[in-house]
Structure formats: C-alpha cells, structure tokens
mmCIF file of C-alpha atoms and ligand atoms in Angstrom:
data_model
loop_
_atom_site.group_PDB
_atom_site.id
_atom_site.type_symbol
_atom_site.label_atom_id
_atom_site.label_comp_id
_atom_site.label_asym_id
_atom_site.label_seq_id
_atom_site.Cartn_x
_atom_site.Cartn_y
_atom_site.Cartn_z
ATOM 1 C CA MET A 1 23.558 65.309 8.781
ATOM 2 C CA ARG A 2 21.051 68.017 6.461
ATOM 3 C CA ILE A 3 18.398 67.908 9.020
ATOM 4 C CA CYS A 4 15.271 71.905 9.202
ATOM 5 C CA VAL A 5 15.278 73.400 12.837
ATOM 6 C CA THR A 6 11.116 74.805 12.764
ATOM 7 C CA GLY A 7 11.022 77.897 15.226
ATOM 8 C CA GLY A 8 15.066 77.363 15.073
ATOM 9 C CA ALA A 9 15.132 82.502 15.293
ATOM 10 C CA GLY A 10 13.574 80.893 18.810
ATOM 11 C CA TYR A 11 15.374 80.746 22.509
ATOM 12 C CA ILE A 12 15.644 77.001 22.153
ATOM 13 C CA GLY A 13 15.565 76.763 18.579
ATOM 14 C CA SER A 14 18.679 78.445 17.989
ATOM 15 C CA HIS A 15 20.808 77.147 20.645
ATOM 16 C CA ALA A 16 19.686 73.737 19.217
ATOM 17 C CA CYS A 17 21.183 74.992 15.884
ATOM 18 C CA LYS A 18 24.996 76.319 17.483
ATOM 19 C CA ALA A 19 24.584 72.493 18.803
ATOM 20 C CA LEU A 20 24.002 71.066 14.633
ATOM 21 C CA ALA A 21 26.588 72.997 13.454
ATOM 22 C CA GLU A 22 30.017 72.780 16.061
ATOM 23 C CA ALA A 23 28.958 68.674 15.317
ATOM 24 C CA GLY A 24 29.582 69.972 12.000
ATOM 25 C CA HIS A 25 26.375 68.668 10.869
ATOM 26 C CA GLU A 26 24.251 71.352 7.519
ATOM 27 C CA VAL A 27 21.388 72.807 9.510
ATOM 28 C CA ILE A 28 17.857 74.811 7.822
ATOM 29 C CA VAL A 29 15.856 76.930 9.505
ATOM 30 C CA TYR A 30 12.079 77.059 9.096
ATOM 31 C CA ASP A 31 10.550 80.500 11.067
ATOM 32 C CA ASN A 32 7.799 81.888 11.073
ATOM 33 C CA LEU A 33 9.386 85.191 13.001
ATOM 34 C CA SER A 34 6.564 85.457 15.138
ATOM 35 C CA THR A 35 8.486 85.266 18.176
ATOM 36 C CA GLY A 36 11.920 84.365 16.371
ATOM 37 C CA HIS A 37 14.712 86.938 15.939
ATOM 38 C CA ARG A 38 16.096 86.820 12.595
ATOM 39 C CA ARG A 39 19.226 87.947 14.492
ATOM 40 C CA PHE A 40 19.441 84.232 15.688
ATOM 41 C CA VAL A 41 19.366 82.628 11.997
ATOM 42 C CA ARG A 42 23.715 81.927 11.998
ATOM 43 C CA TRP A 43 23.759 78.830 11.029
ATOM 44 C CA GLY A 44 22.365 78.058 7.993
ATOM 45 C CA PRO A 45 20.468 78.822 4.395
ATOM 46 C CA PHE A 46 16.379 80.110 6.171
ATOM 47 C CA CYS A 47 12.978 80.221 5.206
ATOM 48 C CA HIS A 48 11.532 82.779 5.871
ATOM 49 C CA GLY A 49 7.303 81.023 6.191
ATOM 50 C CA ASP A 50 4.873 79.769 8.607
ATOM 51 C CA ILE A 51 4.464 75.893 9.452
ATOM 52 C CA ARG A 52 0.984 75.566 8.210
ATOM 53 C CA ASP A 53 2.131 76.679 4.812
ATOM 54 C CA THR A 54 1.912 73.445 3.866
ATOM 55 C CA VAL A 55 2.751 74.121 0.416
ATOM 56 C CA ARG A 56 5.924 76.251 1.380
ATOM 57 C CA PHE A 57 7.024 73.918 3.879
ATOM 58 C CA ARG A 58 6.488 71.240 1.418
ATOM 59 C CA ALA A 59 8.708 73.364 -1.124
ATOM 60 C CA CYS A 60 12.044 74.371 1.849
ATOM 61 C CA LEU A 61 11.805 70.130 2.126
ATOM 62 C CA ARG A 62 11.471 69.996 -1.997
ATOM 63 C CA GLU A 63 14.947 72.826 -2.090
ATOM 64 C CA PHE A 64 16.616 71.620 0.773
ATOM 65 C CA ARG A 65 15.491 67.501 1.250
ATOM 66 C CA PRO A 66 16.605 66.958 5.121
ATOM 67 C CA ASP A 67 17.040 63.305 6.093
ATOM 68 C CA GLY A 68 15.634 65.191 9.121
ATOM 69 C CA ILE A 69 13.802 68.042 10.179
ATOM 70 C CA ILE A 70 13.777 68.768 14.153
ATOM 71 C CA HIS A 71 10.184 70.588 15.023
ATOM 72 C CA PHE A 72 10.528 73.676 17.859
ATOM 73 C CA ALA A 73 8.230 76.169 16.287
ATOM 74 C CA ALA A 74 4.586 76.907 18.411
ATOM 75 C CA SER A 75 3.233 78.144 20.626
ATOM 76 C CA ALA A 76 4.462 78.205 24.296
ATOM 77 C CA TYR A 77 2.795 80.843 26.823
ATOM 78 C CA VAL A 78 0.860 78.447 29.264
ATOM 79 C CA GLY A 79 -1.991 81.707 30.669
ATOM 80 C CA GLU A 80 -1.565 82.062 27.004
ATOM 81 C CA SER A 81 -4.145 79.296 26.505
ATOM 82 C CA VAL A 82 -6.319 79.574 28.318
ATOM 83 C CA MET A 83 -7.417 82.776 26.634
ATOM 84 C CA ASP A 84 -6.865 82.243 23.222
ATOM 85 C CA PRO A 85 -7.041 78.029 22.788
ATOM 86 C CA GLY A 86 -8.058 78.986 19.439
ATOM 87 C CA LYS A 87 -4.242 79.912 18.163
ATOM 88 C CA TYR A 88 -2.492 77.397 20.239
ATOM 89 C CA PHE A 89 -4.690 74.597 18.604
ATOM 90 C CA SER A 90 -4.743 75.351 14.906
ATOM 91 C CA ASN A 91 0.109 76.535 15.140
ATOM 92 C CA ASN A 92 1.073 73.510 17.910
ATOM 93 C CA VAL A 93 -2.355 70.614 16.728
ATOM 94 C CA GLY A 94 -2.271 72.152 12.293
ATOM 95 C CA GLY A 95 0.219 73.584 12.040
ATOM 96 C CA THR A 96 2.198 70.143 13.567
ATOM 97 C CA LEU A 97 -0.213 68.542 11.002
ATOM 98 C CA SER A 98 0.804 70.547 8.068
ATOM 99 C CA ILE A 99 4.615 69.840 8.583
ATOM 100 C CA LEU A 100 3.210 65.860 9.124
ATOM 101 C CA GLU A 101 1.605 66.352 5.538
ATOM 102 C CA ALA A 102 4.408 67.405 3.795
ATOM 103 C CA MET A 103 6.973 64.576 5.854
ATOM 104 C CA ARG A 104 4.458 62.066 4.125
ATOM 105 C CA ASP A 105 4.477 63.772 0.567
ATOM 106 C CA GLU A 106 8.140 64.626 0.499
ATOM 107 C CA GLY A 107 9.616 61.568 1.653
ATOM 108 C CA CYS A 108 10.809 62.600 4.763
ATOM 109 C CA PRO A 109 12.056 60.020 7.169
ATOM 110 C CA ALA A 110 11.561 61.365 11.137
ATOM 111 C CA ILE A 111 11.344 63.664 13.159
ATOM 112 C CA VAL A 112 12.410 65.274 16.923
ATOM 113 C CA VAL A 113 9.456 67.740 18.441
ATOM 114 C CA SER A 114 9.474 69.838 21.388
ATOM 115 C CA GLY A 115 7.706 68.412 23.846
ATOM 116 C CA THR A 116 6.713 69.427 27.327
ATOM 117 C CA CYS A 117 6.148 68.124 30.756
ATOM 118 C CA ALA A 118 3.261 70.062 30.594
ATOM 119 C CA VAL A 119 1.183 67.500 29.286
ATOM 120 C CA TYR A 120 1.297 66.021 32.838
ATOM 121 C CA GLY A 121 -0.964 68.717 34.133
ATOM 122 C CA GLN A 122 -1.681 68.921 38.220
ATOM 123 C CA PRO A 123 1.433 65.589 38.619
ATOM 124 C CA GLY A 124 0.470 63.498 42.239
ATOM 125 C CA ALA A 125 3.727 61.977 42.404
ATOM 126 C CA VAL A 126 7.433 63.747 41.693
ATOM 127 C CA PRO A 127 9.692 62.770 40.935
ATOM 128 C CA ILE A 128 7.635 62.035 36.895
ATOM 129 C CA ALA A 129 8.607 59.387 34.577
ATOM 130 C CA GLU A 130 6.680 58.385 30.944
ATOM 131 C CA THR A 131 4.441 56.169 32.769
ATOM 132 C CA CYS A 132 2.761 58.853 34.563
ATOM 133 C CA PRO A 133 -0.266 59.297 32.448
ATOM 134 C CA PRO A 134 -0.951 62.006 31.097
ATOM 135 C CA ASN A 135 -3.557 64.074 32.470
ATOM 136 C CA PRO A 136 -2.763 68.552 30.424
ATOM 137 C CA ILE A 137 -4.843 70.617 32.510
ATOM 138 C CA ASN A 138 -4.300 74.177 29.524
ATOM 139 C CA PRO A 139 -4.987 73.517 26.428
ATOM 140 C CA TYR A 140 -1.134 74.503 25.973
ATOM 141 C CA GLY A 141 -0.512 70.377 27.197
ATOM 142 C CA ALA A 142 -3.619 69.749 25.722
ATOM 143 C CA SER A 143 -2.126 70.861 21.838
ATOM 144 C CA LYS A 144 1.721 69.274 22.507
ATOM 145 C CA LEU A 145 -0.329 65.641 23.866
ATOM 146 C CA PHE A 146 -2.426 65.768 20.537
ATOM 147 C CA MET A 147 -0.093 66.211 18.260
ATOM 148 C CA GLU A 148 2.006 63.119 20.038
ATOM 149 C CA ARG A 149 -0.653 61.759 18.909
ATOM 150 C CA MET A 150 -0.823 62.620 15.879
ATOM 151 C CA LEU A 151 2.713 61.291 15.966
ATOM 152 C CA ALA A 152 2.189 57.339 16.355
ATOM 153 C CA ASP A 153 -1.119 57.878 13.623
ATOM 154 C CA PHE A 154 2.052 58.511 11.154
ATOM 155 C CA ALA A 155 4.172 56.356 12.605
ATOM 156 C CA THR A 156 1.760 54.118 12.209
ATOM 157 C CA ALA A 157 0.520 54.443 8.287
ATOM 158 C CA HIS A 158 3.774 56.504 7.157
ATOM 159 C CA SER A 159 6.596 54.442 8.708
ATOM 160 C CA LEU A 160 7.520 58.212 9.975
ATOM 161 C CA ARG A 161 9.755 57.381 13.444
ATOM 162 C CA TRP A 162 9.401 60.312 15.590
ATOM 163 C CA MET A 163 10.571 61.414 19.514
ATOM 164 C CA SER A 164 9.215 63.942 21.222
ATOM 165 C CA LEU A 165 11.343 65.292 24.260
ATOM 166 C CA ARG A 166 9.300 66.406 26.949
ATOM 167 C CA TYR A 167 11.649 69.237 28.671
ATOM 168 C CA PHE A 168 10.912 70.659 32.275
ATOM 169 C CA ASN A 169 11.297 74.858 32.734
ATOM 170 C CA ALA A 170 14.297 75.042 30.085
ATOM 171 C CA ALA A 171 16.686 77.786 31.014
ATOM 172 C CA GLY A 172 20.532 79.226 30.771
ATOM 173 C CA SER A 173 21.807 80.425 27.479
ATOM 174 C CA SER A 174 24.735 79.800 24.818
ATOM 175 C CA ALA A 175 27.787 81.098 27.385
ATOM 176 C CA GLN A 176 29.046 82.862 24.073
ATOM 177 C CA GLY A 177 25.984 85.556 24.625
ATOM 178 C CA GLU A 178 25.224 85.162 20.675
ATOM 179 C CA ILE A 179 21.928 84.186 21.070
ATOM 180 C CA GLY A 180 20.008 83.549 24.793
ATOM 181 C CA GLU A 181 16.213 83.816 25.945
ATOM 182 C CA LEU A 182 14.443 86.999 23.743
ATOM 183 C CA HIS A 183 10.646 86.720 24.225
ATOM 184 C CA GLU A 184 7.402 89.400 24.089
ATOM 185 C CA PRO A 185 6.295 90.180 26.521
ATOM 186 C CA GLU A 186 9.075 87.821 28.588
ATOM 187 C CA THR A 187 6.760 85.959 32.037
ATOM 188 C CA HIS A 188 9.675 83.014 32.652
ATOM 189 C CA LEU A 189 11.009 83.364 35.931
ATOM 190 C CA ILE A 190 14.662 83.567 35.604
ATOM 191 C CA PRO A 191 14.331 86.505 32.966
ATOM 192 C CA ARG A 192 12.413 88.519 35.774
ATOM 193 C CA VAL A 193 13.655 88.268 38.371
ATOM 194 C CA MET A 194 17.499 88.996 36.518
ATOM 195 C CA PHE A 195 14.419 92.252 35.396
ATOM 196 C CA ALA A 196 14.276 93.183 38.746
ATOM 197 C CA ALA A 197 18.881 92.190 39.466
ATOM 198 C CA LEU A 198 18.247 95.262 36.208
ATOM 199 C CA GLY A 199 16.206 97.938 37.505
ATOM 200 C CA ILE A 200 14.125 96.475 33.421
ATOM 201 C CA ILE A 201 11.594 96.043 36.149
ATOM 202 C CA ASP A 202 10.725 97.366 39.274
ATOM 203 C CA ALA A 203 10.032 93.478 41.380
ATOM 204 C CA ILE A 204 9.668 90.482 40.773
ATOM 205 C CA ASP A 205 6.091 88.769 41.594
ATOM 206 C CA ILE A 206 6.106 85.790 43.742
ATOM 207 C CA PHE A 207 3.531 83.845 42.997
ATOM 208 C CA GLY A 208 2.649 82.223 45.742
ATOM 209 C CA THR A 209 4.119 81.608 48.968
ATOM 210 C CA ASP A 210 2.572 78.853 50.430
ATOM 211 C CA TYR A 211 2.699 76.019 49.174
ATOM 212 C CA PRO A 212 3.003 72.632 49.951
ATOM 213 C CA THR A 213 7.596 73.446 49.640
ATOM 214 C CA PRO A 214 10.132 73.480 51.392
ATOM 215 C CA ASP A 215 10.456 77.247 51.943
ATOM 216 C CA GLY A 216 6.697 77.297 50.074
ATOM 217 C CA THR A 217 6.986 78.954 47.060
ATOM 218 C CA CYS A 218 6.786 76.321 43.710
ATOM 219 C CA VAL A 219 9.704 73.919 43.000
ATOM 220 C CA ARG A 220 10.959 73.894 38.747
ATOM 221 C CA ASP A 221 13.532 71.378 37.500
ATOM 222 C CA TYR A 222 15.203 73.810 35.436
ATOM 223 C CA ILE A 223 17.339 72.703 32.587
ATOM 224 C CA HIS A 224 20.318 73.851 30.274
ATOM 225 C CA VAL A 225 19.194 74.875 26.770
ATOM 226 C CA GLU A 226 22.114 73.969 25.850
ATOM 227 C CA ASP A 227 22.129 70.361 27.715
ATOM 228 C CA LEU A 228 18.188 70.017 25.636
ATOM 229 C CA ALA A 229 19.487 70.954 22.346
ATOM 230 C CA ARG A 230 22.777 68.136 22.200
ATOM 231 C CA ALA A 231 19.226 65.743 23.748
ATOM 232 C CA HIS A 232 17.975 67.017 20.594
ATOM 233 C CA ILE A 233 20.654 65.853 18.545
ATOM 234 C CA ARG A 234 21.517 62.324 20.554
ATOM 235 C CA ALA A 235 17.319 61.406 20.051
ATOM 236 C CA LEU A 236 17.958 62.708 16.346
ATOM 237 C CA GLU A 237 20.843 60.658 15.010
ATOM 238 C CA ARG A 238 19.400 57.791 17.336
ATOM 239 C CA LEU A 239 16.252 57.744 14.890
ATOM 240 C CA LEU A 240 18.320 57.627 12.314
ATOM 241 C CA ALA A 241 19.335 55.266 13.032
ATOM 242 C CA GLY A 242 16.668 52.754 13.375
ATOM 243 C CA GLY A 243 16.030 53.740 17.062
ATOM 244 C CA GLU A 244 12.222 53.166 19.338
ATOM 245 C CA ASN A 245 9.222 55.687 18.864
ATOM 246 C CA MET A 246 9.186 57.629 21.907
ATOM 247 C CA ALA A 247 8.327 60.547 24.195
ATOM 248 C CA LEU A 248 11.360 60.375 26.313
ATOM 249 C CA ASN A 249 11.390 63.235 30.066
ATOM 250 C CA LEU A 250 13.861 65.563 29.932
ATOM 251 C CA GLY A 251 14.826 67.833 33.430
ATOM 252 C CA THR A 252 17.928 67.799 35.574
ATOM 253 C CA GLU A 253 16.093 65.858 38.686
ATOM 254 C CA ARG A 254 16.808 68.261 40.553
ATOM 255 C CA GLY A 255 14.047 71.310 41.613
ATOM 256 C CA ALA A 256 14.743 74.612 43.242
ATOM 257 C CA SER A 257 12.406 76.921 44.286
ATOM 258 C CA VAL A 258 11.539 80.137 42.929
ATOM 259 C CA ARG A 259 13.279 81.861 46.702
ATOM 260 C CA GLU A 260 16.136 79.892 45.495
ATOM 261 C CA ILE A 261 16.116 81.138 41.892
ATOM 262 C CA ILE A 262 15.680 84.720 43.787
ATOM 263 C CA GLN A 263 18.515 84.032 46.281
ATOM 264 C CA GLY A 264 21.043 82.362 42.978
ATOM 265 C CA VAL A 265 20.518 85.371 41.164
ATOM 266 C CA ALA A 266 20.971 87.688 44.570
ATOM 267 C CA GLU A 267 24.068 86.397 44.296
ATOM 268 C CA ILE A 268 25.756 85.914 41.037
ATOM 269 C CA ALA A 269 24.981 89.519 40.498
ATOM 270 C CA GLY A 270 25.623 90.965 43.707
ATOM 271 C CA ARG A 271 23.081 92.555 45.076
ATOM 272 C CA MET A 272 19.782 92.369 46.727
ATOM 273 C CA VAL A 273 16.823 91.501 44.117
ATOM 274 C CA PRO A 274 13.858 93.066 44.817
ATOM 275 C CA CYS A 275 10.233 91.117 45.470
ATOM 276 C CA ARG A 276 7.162 91.250 45.866
ATOM 277 C CA ASP A 277 4.035 88.085 47.294
ATOM 278 C CA ARG A 278 0.832 87.858 45.920
ATOM 279 C CA GLU A 279 -1.327 85.075 45.211
ATOM 280 C CA ARG A 280 -0.705 82.015 43.485
ATOM 281 C CA ARG A 281 -0.877 82.467 39.731
ATOM 282 C CA SER A 282 -3.254 79.975 38.729
ATOM 283 C CA GLY A 283 -2.509 76.029 37.280
ATOM 284 C CA ASP A 284 1.399 76.157 38.846
ATOM 285 C CA PRO A 285 1.346 72.992 39.702
ATOM 286 C CA ALA A 286 3.479 73.260 43.085
ATOM 287 C CA ILE A 287 6.773 70.883 42.584
ATOM 288 C CA LEU A 288 7.886 69.212 38.685
ATOM 289 C CA VAL A 289 10.499 67.607 38.917
ATOM 290 C CA ALA A 290 11.570 64.822 35.906
ATOM 291 C CA ASP A 291 12.534 61.443 36.535
ATOM 292 C CA ALA A 292 14.354 61.672 33.031
ATOM 293 C CA ALA A 293 15.986 57.752 32.909
ATOM 294 C CA ARG A 294 14.775 56.890 30.477
ATOM 295 C CA ALA A 295 16.286 59.774 28.577
ATOM 296 C CA ARG A 296 19.329 58.330 30.051
ATOM 297 C CA GLU A 297 19.730 55.022 28.667
ATOM 298 C CA VAL A 298 18.059 56.012 25.761
ATOM 299 C CA LEU A 299 20.228 58.949 24.287
ATOM 300 C CA ASP A 300 22.714 57.815 26.643
ATOM 301 C CA TRP A 301 22.495 61.618 27.034
ATOM 302 C CA SER A 302 22.002 63.840 31.333
ATOM 303 C CA ALA A 303 21.776 66.689 32.137
ATOM 304 C CA GLN A 304 25.667 68.429 32.392
ATOM 305 C CA LYS A 305 25.177 71.645 34.081
ATOM 306 C CA ASN A 306 23.677 72.535 37.115
ATOM 307 C CA LEU A 307 21.814 75.936 38.315
ATOM 308 C CA SER A 308 24.678 77.915 39.059
ATOM 309 C CA SER A 309 26.448 77.745 35.319
ATOM 310 C CA MET A 310 22.117 78.296 33.980
ATOM 311 C CA LEU A 311 22.104 81.545 36.099
ATOM 312 C CA GLN A 312 25.134 82.595 35.218
ATOM 313 C CA ASP A 313 24.712 81.732 31.991
ATOM 314 C CA ALA A 314 21.481 83.255 31.812
ATOM 315 C CA TRP A 315 22.563 86.660 33.626
ATOM 316 C CA SER A 316 25.668 87.664 30.753
ATOM 317 C CA PHE A 317 22.928 87.419 28.436
ATOM 318 C CA PHE A 318 20.216 90.152 30.293
ATOM 319 C CA ALA A 319 23.539 92.098 31.523
ATOM 320 C CA ALA A 320 24.757 92.527 27.603
ATOM 321 C CA GLN A 321 21.515 93.309 26.765
ATOM 322 C CA LYS A 322 21.073 95.572 28.368
ATOM 323 C CA GLY A 323 23.940 97.208 28.301
ATOM 324 C CA ALA A 324 23.509 96.911 24.513
HETATM 325 N N1 LIG B 1 7.003 82.295 38.681
HETATM 326 C C1 LIG B 1 7.331 84.002 39.704
HETATM 327 N N2 LIG B 1 6.880 85.073 39.563
HETATM 328 C C2 LIG B 1 7.206 85.208 37.991
HETATM 329 C C3 LIG B 1 6.711 84.444 36.579
HETATM 330 C C4 LIG B 1 7.192 83.328 37.844
HETATM 331 O O1 LIG B 1 6.554 83.529 41.200
HETATM 332 O O2 LIG B 1 6.788 86.493 37.342
HETATM 333 C C5 LIG B 1 6.841 81.136 39.582
HETATM 334 C C6 LIG B 1 5.907 79.920 38.508
HETATM 335 O O3 LIG B 1 4.960 80.804 39.470
HETATM 336 C C7 LIG B 1 6.509 79.207 38.544
HETATM 337 C C8 LIG B 1 7.371 79.161 38.346
HETATM 338 O O4 LIG B 1 7.993 80.903 38.994
HETATM 339 O O5 LIG B 1 5.777 78.610 39.727
HETATM 340 C C9 LIG B 1 8.238 79.030 36.925
HETATM 341 O O6 LIG B 1 7.614 79.545 35.791
HETATM 342 P P1 LIG B 1 8.100 80.352 34.309
HETATM 343 O O7 LIG B 1 6.010 80.766 34.545
HETATM 344 O O8 LIG B 1 9.350 80.300 34.159
HETATM 345 O O9 LIG B 1 7.319 78.773 34.272
HETATM 346 P P2 LIG B 1 5.904 78.189 33.453
HETATM 347 O O10 LIG B 1 6.961 76.477 35.210
HETATM 348 O O11 LIG B 1 4.796 78.176 34.291
HETATM 349 O O12 LIG B 1 6.465 77.299 32.331
HETATM 350 C C10 LIG B 1 7.423 76.255 32.088
HETATM 351 C C11 LIG B 1 7.851 76.568 29.929
HETATM 352 C C12 LIG B 1 5.708 75.790 29.612
HETATM 353 C C13 LIG B 1 5.730 74.215 30.229
HETATM 354 C C14 LIG B 1 5.494 75.029 31.376
HETATM 355 C C15 LIG B 1 5.400 73.505 32.675
HETATM 356 O O13 LIG B 1 7.242 78.103 30.280
HETATM 357 O O14 LIG B 1 6.719 75.745 28.054
HETATM 358 O O15 LIG B 1 7.439 74.804 32.037
HETATM 359 O O16 LIG B 1 5.266 73.511 33.505
HETATM 360 F F1 LIG B 1 4.435 73.805 29.528
#
C-alpha cells in the first residue's frame, strides 16, 4: 500500500510510519510540525503543511496518489481543550473536514483515524466496549466523536471507507529508541514519572489518592505504541479488502494504577521515585479499561506487549534523551 500519514512526525504517527515501512508499505508524511519532530520523519517523503490547508493537502494527494490515509494530526490535551475549545474544534473537526473534502475531490478511498476512549466520558461500567454510549465530558473527546460522525456521513454520501481506532493510554516507544514520546509541555503520567526518576523534575504529583480503586489512585489501560501502530495497518488493509466501516477500541484489557506505574518505573530505574500526593485532577475518571474483543475479531489483533515492556522501552528512550 502507499499511505499518507498525517501527523507522521508525532509520537504515535512516527511509530505507525516505521511499522508501515517495515511491513513493506510506502509512506508519505504530512505534518505541520506544530508538535511533531522533523527528525522523526525517517521512512518516506515529507510534506510540510497544515491539515486545514485543503489546497495544500489536495496537492499532496494529487502528487502521491495514496491508497489510503492514516490520520493522527490532532490536538490531544484534555486540559487544554477545556481552556481553549476553539483550537480543538478547529484542528480536530475542521482539520478532519478538510481531509475528507480533499479525499472526496481527489478520489482517495479509505481513512483510518486516531480516535480516543475520551469519547466515553465517565463510563458507568468497565471494561468499556464500543456498545457503551459515547458521552464525552470535554471538548477533546467531543471533537473526536464529531470526527466519527463526519466519517459516517461522508461514507454515506461519497462511499468513503473508514475506521476510528479509539485508543486507551498510549505508552512506550520503539525498542530502537530513534523515536519516542516527546511532548511540550509533557503532561502524561509515564514520561513524568520517568522525569522524576531522572531528576528532570523534583517529584511526580499523584492526582488523587481517594478514588474507589484498590490503592486509591486512578487506573488506566496502557497500551504499547507499537501495538497501536500494528492495529492501524491491519485496519487499513481490512478496509481496502472491503471491510466494514466502524469504531474499534484498542487496549490491553488490563488496568494499572498510578502507584503501580510509579512502582514499575522505580524497579526499572533502580531508584526511588519522589512522589507528592495531590488533589484529584478535574475530569479524570477513576478507571478506564478497554474491552477490545471487537478489534480481536475484526482485525485479528490483540496487544502483544505488557506494561513492563512499555516501561522498559520508554525508560530506554528517556534515559538516552537525558544523556544526549
Ligand atoms: N497523573 C498523575 N500525575 C501526573 C500525570 C497524570 O497522577 O503528573 C494521572 C492522571 O490523573 C490520570 C493518569 O495519571 O489518572 C493518566 O494520566 P495521563 O495524563 O497520562 O493520561 P489521561 O488518561 O489523562 O489521558 C489519556 C490521553 C488522552 C485521552 C485520555 C482518555 O492522553 O489523549 O487518555 O482518557 F483522551
């Protein structure tokens, strides 16, 4: 396949490019480098552009004639989305609309998009299956849900083929360490615990210790970024082979608490991680764990890497960054 990857210079996007190239596919990266890294573009030609620039994106489709698109380019901070919803509706909803219009006009048939478990909001029960009614509680989740609505409507009107992969918490990095999780600012738990272990920050704040969970801290389903990358390739292959349009959860179906992550990092780093108990962060559900049965069935996919390999790979990446 020849695939255009939007956001291919970012964290999950660059891992998808690597997996596509390793599987023998051709990759074209389209990214505005607002949060991505030019040095993460290593597996194919690079088009520098914003997804909202439909003329530029159409020109890229016309030049390379991809068989399909994997769309990662998005704004993805829950807290920022509450403070600046316009950015999220512009980039995620407006940007996706621009891509869909370009696909319609250039005859590109299929797209796999980066979805999120944030579409479920505060689910009543876990594990969460796709049958759980979406009810996002922040503009980020709402923008990703609206993307799915646009995909469905473009499919009806223009025979576009689509899948939205609703991931739980992406973690880890390529074992080779040439790409990894580099956000500015970094708000995610695992990188911040590693920063605390490396002395880059003084301590990790634990947001909430009174949740109804076994140790009082929030539980999340962390999934290795390479497992996510593999699922995107499967999804696109499936669509191009005539598979159905749908949204699918991607997770390991196992939860880990904030304290378990801190403990896991301390074991890998061989040192104590300084922690501070803090108030709950607003908008955090107590437990988010995937039911990924549908992805298993439709994509013949399941997560291969466990939490310890996610932490190990992430640690190698961050420790090398610090040494660099
Ligand atoms: N946490 C801390 N301290 C920190 C950072 C996080 O205790 O310094 C806690 C959070 O409160 C949460 C857990 O660690 O309970 C995980 O937090 P992250 O910020 O790493 O991830 P989120 O679960 O908030 O967000 C992720 C993705 C979003 C996605 C969301 C779905 O980053 O894009 O999952 O819930 F929308």
